[in-house]
Amino acid sequence: MNNNILSAIFSAEFAYSVIRVTTPLLFCALAALVCNRGGVLNIAFEGCMLTAAFCGVVGSAYSQNLFVGLLAGLAGGIGIMMLMGYFNLILNANVVLTGIALNTFASGGTVFALYILCNDKGLSTSLQSLAFPNVNIPLIQDVPVLGKILSGHNVLTYVSVLCVFLVYLLIFKTPLGLRIRAVGENPSAASSVGINVTRTKFTTLFIGGLIASLGGVYMSMGYLTWFGRDMVAGRGFIGIAAQNLGNAAPMATFIAALFFGFANALSNVLQTQNIPSEAVQAIPYVATLIGLVAYSSSTRKKKTGIKQLKRRVPDGL
Amino acid sequence: MTKSVSKSIKTPKEVEREFDILRVLLGMTIALCIAFLIILLISKDPLGALKSFVIGPLSTLRRMGNVVEAMTPLLFTGVAVCFIFSANQTNMAVEGGFLLGALGATIGATVFHLPPVIHPLVCLLLGGLFGAFACYVPALLYVKFNSKPVVSSLMMNYICMYIALGIINHVIRDPGAGFPASYTFDETAQLARVLKGTHVHAGIFVGLVVVLVGYLYLYRSRKGYEIRMVGKNVNFAAYSGMPVNKVLMNSQLIGGFLAGMGGAVEVLGMYTRFQYQGLTGHGFDGILVGIIAGYNPAIVPLAALFLGYIRVGADVMSRMNDIPIELVSIIQSIIIVLVVAERFLYKQKHRKLVEVAHKELAREEVAANE
């Protein structure tokens, strides 16, 4: 049995599936990264992705056009983030509680709309929705093992990897990124040099919503080809954890997301073995807890090294 | 003379409280209005749907019983949230704690065999301890490792879910049940029905006791004061010598214990075996109840009654008409955002506060001149 597991893990299929399940986590982690840098980290990504997944399916089913579906998905997800911004930035509502509210709204609202549209509370299979195609990469697909692992993924998977670099460029190499970081690190200082803090935070939320929505669209138009009730299943939260673990740096976040993807894929593989599936399905969440501890204790050492400050600094979520 | 005058003028604190209440009531009203609007727009029989939503829960004794049944677990999770959120900790593991509490009670009710009154008490205690464990982990991670409880508690919920399902499915699963469920509970462990024709069970009384004790503890005891003070201003609490970490742990352990007890009461009162397939949502409902109640256990029964009522109303409507029960989630989310939005009604509150201050000044001037 152990040999079975090992051979299952050290196979090209497994590496392929790691990348496949990492994609939504990576999108969400990058979105959380941008938001964390801009000082607007929140937990509404779950609802954002769910809404995007739903709107994407509905948009593509009614227009029979992939691009319209994508746009609808993005609009839905960004809409949730804009609501987050409105309540948090304009009405000064607590960010966590607003996040809970928006997640509840997305979870209930999508099922509500699903029932109205296709008279089904679980799946959208009665809608003729479209999906993004898988693409083979010309040269790499011919390389023996590597081709099997890296080629033939959904087009959005490649977009997600591209996003790592785009986010890096955006945050560290553009004027907008500088503004985002300035507002995130010290809003008063940023405001004193003439940066419109509220507008910058809205921009940050917009970008975050855009990236997270891509993850949501991937869930229902790539990973699966339909929308299912609560299909995001905590990925929005794991994405935040990955970003925490990666200390809001693009490459490190990418690696952290891969780690959670690995745990996820591992649980998928082990489920086929003779191990209680519940123990295995809990792996990504336990890994997240351990990751949070590792991250937090590493930052604590740094802080106490400089000065024995017993203040509780809000450090992400 | 001056005393009677000062009584007629409201203090700023009173004005603030008035506006807090107003905001909650207005939030609930707006949310319900939006729900009515959705019903009017979508339903083919809007008046029938509205009727079942608004007065459906009162139409039969059975449905009134349903309201009480729905509010019973919310009393526990609502008070649990009062404890945790009063300490300004956003530990959402009450959700997982509820399920683990149900698991604890299931173990107590299937493995042990005890005489009547003692058996449910042991089950409740076991459920409470299991629930406390759920909230203990995120609390410990914060106190020891400074990792905020938001993400860790959300992760904990999923872990609790898999712990509960794993134990039910592999250790105490009843193969004869025909679906994934535990063995049936001992009769001695089940909570007695108290109203004929409904499922209302003794848990409602346990819940009301929890509300009372929770209120006395949180608002009338030294420890409760510490919890609220740490929540309001942790630096002030630390400088005045309160053991902040201990207070944080304390509040969350109590919260987890109560959530677990809620899960225990729910399974022992409503079911004859553990048959949940996932998280139940009672914890997040508890957060809404806590928010509406302003984290004051004394108001939790009203808030729980409100939520129970609209839930049963939506349930009646979804069965009689064409509106799905998920309408409740939409109502819930609107209430939460409006209640927690500090700027909502801020202008009106500010104007009122200024008015009060002017009056106070004028009165002082008159007193000085005299």
PDB file of C-alpha atoms in Angstrom, chain B residues 94-196:
ATOM      1  CA  VAL B  94     -17.983  28.634  17.373  1.00  0.00           C
ATOM      2  CA  GLU B  95     -19.129  27.090  14.108  1.00  0.00           C
ATOM      3  CA  GLY B  96     -16.775  24.127  14.447  1.00  0.00           C
ATOM      4  CA  GLY B  97     -17.293  24.091  18.199  1.00  0.00           C
ATOM      5  CA  PHE B  98     -21.001  23.556  17.707  1.00  0.00           C
ATOM      6  CA  LEU B  99     -20.384  20.502  15.544  1.00  0.00           C
ATOM      7  CA  LEU B 100     -17.722  19.112  17.893  1.00  0.00           C
ATOM      8  CA  GLY B 101     -20.143  19.656  20.776  1.00  0.00           C
ATOM      9  CA  ALA B 102     -22.702  17.599  18.908  1.00  0.00           C
ATOM     10  CA  LEU B 103     -20.034  14.926  18.459  1.00  0.00           C
ATOM     11  CA  GLY B 104     -19.151  15.003  22.169  1.00  0.00           C
ATOM     12  CA  ALA B 105     -22.789  14.588  23.136  1.00  0.00           C
ATOM     13  CA  THR B 106     -23.127  11.755  20.628  1.00  0.00           C
ATOM     14  CA  ILE B 107     -20.194   9.927  22.174  1.00  0.00           C
ATOM     15  CA  GLY B 108     -21.655  10.507  25.622  1.00  0.00           C
ATOM     16  CA  ALA B 109     -25.094   9.324  24.564  1.00  0.00           C
ATOM     17  CA  THR B 110     -23.996   6.189  22.728  1.00  0.00           C
ATOM     18  CA  VAL B 111     -20.948   4.949  24.643  1.00  0.00           C
ATOM     19  CA  PHE B 112     -21.931   5.643  28.250  1.00  0.00           C
ATOM     20  CA  HIS B 113     -25.010   4.229  29.895  1.00  0.00           C
ATOM     21  CA  LEU B 114     -26.122   6.312  32.842  1.00  0.00           C
ATOM     22  CA  PRO B 115     -29.340   7.019  34.772  1.00  0.00           C
ATOM     23  CA  PRO B 116     -31.756   9.605  33.321  1.00  0.00           C
ATOM     24  CA  VAL B 117     -30.995  13.086  34.657  1.00  0.00           C
ATOM     25  CA  ILE B 118     -27.273  12.495  34.997  1.00  0.00           C
ATOM     26  CA  HIS B 119     -26.839  11.182  31.454  1.00  0.00           C
ATOM     27  CA  PRO B 120     -27.806  14.346  29.542  1.00  0.00           C
ATOM     28  CA  LEU B 121     -25.775  16.414  32.001  1.00  0.00           C
ATOM     29  CA  VAL B 122     -22.686  14.320  31.278  1.00  0.00           C
ATOM     30  CA  CYS B 123     -23.387  14.643  27.545  1.00  0.00           C
ATOM     31  CA  LEU B 124     -23.717  18.418  27.804  1.00  0.00           C
ATOM     32  CA  LEU B 125     -20.473  18.621  29.758  1.00  0.00           C
ATOM     33  CA  LEU B 126     -18.694  16.449  27.200  1.00  0.00           C
ATOM     34  CA  GLY B 127     -20.114  18.505  24.348  1.00  0.00           C
ATOM     35  CA  GLY B 128     -19.021  21.689  26.060  1.00  0.00           C
ATOM     36  CA  LEU B 129     -15.479  20.423  26.534  1.00  0.00           C
ATOM     37  CA  PHE B 130     -15.283  19.376  22.875  1.00  0.00           C
ATOM     38  CA  GLY B 131     -16.557  22.790  21.844  1.00  0.00           C
ATOM     39  CA  ALA B 132     -14.062  24.535  24.090  1.00  0.00           C
ATOM     40  CA  PHE B 133     -11.294  22.640  22.299  1.00  0.00           C
ATOM     41  CA  ALA B 134     -12.399  24.106  18.966  1.00  0.00           C
ATOM     42  CA  CYS B 135     -12.090  27.671  20.250  1.00  0.00           C
ATOM     43  CA  TYR B 136      -9.016  26.859  22.321  1.00  0.00           C
ATOM     44  CA  VAL B 137      -6.754  26.219  19.331  1.00  0.00           C
ATOM     45  CA  PRO B 138      -7.154  29.609  17.583  1.00  0.00           C
ATOM     46  CA  ALA B 139      -7.027  31.368  20.962  1.00  0.00           C
ATOM     47  CA  LEU B 140      -3.797  29.609  21.864  1.00  0.00           C
ATOM     48  CA  LEU B 141      -2.279  30.401  18.467  1.00  0.00           C
ATOM     49  CA  TYR B 142      -2.986  34.066  19.093  1.00  0.00           C
ATOM     50  CA  VAL B 143      -1.755  34.223  22.669  1.00  0.00           C
ATOM     51  CA  LYS B 144       1.343  32.103  22.096  1.00  0.00           C
ATOM     52  CA  PHE B 145       2.268  32.848  18.499  1.00  0.00           C
ATOM     53  CA  ASN B 146       0.486  36.134  17.810  1.00  0.00           C
ATOM     54  CA  SER B 147      -1.367  34.642  14.859  1.00  0.00           C
ATOM     55  CA  LYS B 148      -4.695  36.450  14.453  1.00  0.00           C
ATOM     56  CA  PRO B 149      -7.691  34.165  15.010  1.00  0.00           C
ATOM     57  CA  VAL B 150      -9.532  35.072  11.793  1.00  0.00           C
ATOM     58  CA  VAL B 151      -7.893  32.653   9.372  1.00  0.00           C
ATOM     59  CA  SER B 152      -6.907  30.090  11.997  1.00  0.00           C
ATOM     60  CA  SER B 153     -10.461  29.816  13.310  1.00  0.00           C
ATOM     61  CA  LEU B 154     -11.835  29.401   9.794  1.00  0.00           C
ATOM     62  CA  MET B 155      -9.333  26.598   9.219  1.00  0.00           C
ATOM     63  CA  MET B 156     -10.289  25.135  12.593  1.00  0.00           C
ATOM     64  CA  ASN B 157     -13.905  24.932  11.460  1.00  0.00           C
ATOM     65  CA  TYR B 158     -12.974  22.664   8.579  1.00  0.00           C
ATOM     66  CA  ILE B 159     -10.726  20.565  10.828  1.00  0.00           C
ATOM     67  CA  CYS B 160     -13.560  20.183  13.347  1.00  0.00           C
ATOM     68  CA  MET B 161     -15.864  19.131  10.541  1.00  0.00           C
ATOM     69  CA  TYR B 162     -13.516  16.386   9.393  1.00  0.00           C
ATOM     70  CA  ILE B 163     -12.847  15.246  12.976  1.00  0.00           C
ATOM     71  CA  ALA B 164     -16.561  14.924  13.624  1.00  0.00           C
ATOM     72  CA  LEU B 165     -17.389  13.225  10.328  1.00  0.00           C
ATOM     73  CA  GLY B 166     -14.360  10.933  10.602  1.00  0.00           C
ATOM     74  CA  ILE B 167     -15.304   9.701  14.060  1.00  0.00           C
ATOM     75  CA  ILE B 168     -18.958   9.295  13.145  1.00  0.00           C
ATOM     76  CA  ASN B 169     -18.211   7.492   9.898  1.00  0.00           C
ATOM     77  CA  HIS B 170     -15.479   5.179  11.157  1.00  0.00           C
ATOM     78  CA  VAL B 171     -15.887   4.688  14.908  1.00  0.00           C
ATOM     79  CA  ILE B 172     -19.505   4.996  15.995  1.00  0.00           C
ATOM     80  CA  ARG B 173     -21.294   4.603  12.700  1.00  0.00           C
ATOM     81  CA  ASP B 174     -24.426   2.512  12.781  1.00  0.00           C
ATOM     82  CA  PRO B 175     -24.206   0.206   9.748  1.00  0.00           C
ATOM     83  CA  GLY B 176     -27.917  -0.501  10.071  1.00  0.00           C
ATOM     84  CA  ALA B 177     -28.944   3.117   9.664  1.00  0.00           C
ATOM     85  CA  GLY B 178     -28.772   3.026   5.866  1.00  0.00           C
ATOM     86  CA  PHE B 179     -27.025   6.410   5.752  1.00  0.00           C
ATOM     87  CA  PRO B 180     -23.969   7.881   7.499  1.00  0.00           C
ATOM     88  CA  ALA B 181     -25.157   8.317  11.067  1.00  0.00           C
ATOM     89  CA  SER B 182     -24.169   7.299  14.572  1.00  0.00           C
ATOM     90  CA  TYR B 183     -25.835   4.670  16.707  1.00  0.00           C
ATOM     91  CA  THR B 184     -29.071   5.871  18.262  1.00  0.00           C
ATOM     92  CA  PHE B 185     -28.778   7.737  21.536  1.00  0.00           C
ATOM     93  CA  ASP B 186     -29.776   6.058  24.774  1.00  0.00           C
ATOM     94  CA  GLU B 187     -33.289   7.078  25.781  1.00  0.00           C
ATOM     95  CA  THR B 188     -31.893   8.294  29.073  1.00  0.00           C
ATOM     96  CA  ALA B 189     -29.709  10.837  27.278  1.00  0.00           C
ATOM     97  CA  GLN B 190     -32.382  12.409  25.104  1.00  0.00           C
ATOM     98  CA  LEU B 191     -33.872  15.694  26.225  1.00  0.00           C
ATOM     99  CA  ALA B 192     -37.547  15.584  27.110  1.00  0.00           C
ATOM    100  CA  ARG B 193     -40.154  17.156  24.849  1.00  0.00           C
ATOM    101  CA  VAL B 194     -41.983  19.857  26.724  1.00  0.00           C
ATOM    102  CA  LEU B 195     -44.826  20.788  24.382  1.00  0.00           C
ATOM    103  CA  LYS B 196     -47.155  18.251  22.811  1.00  0.00           C
TER     104      LYS B 196
END
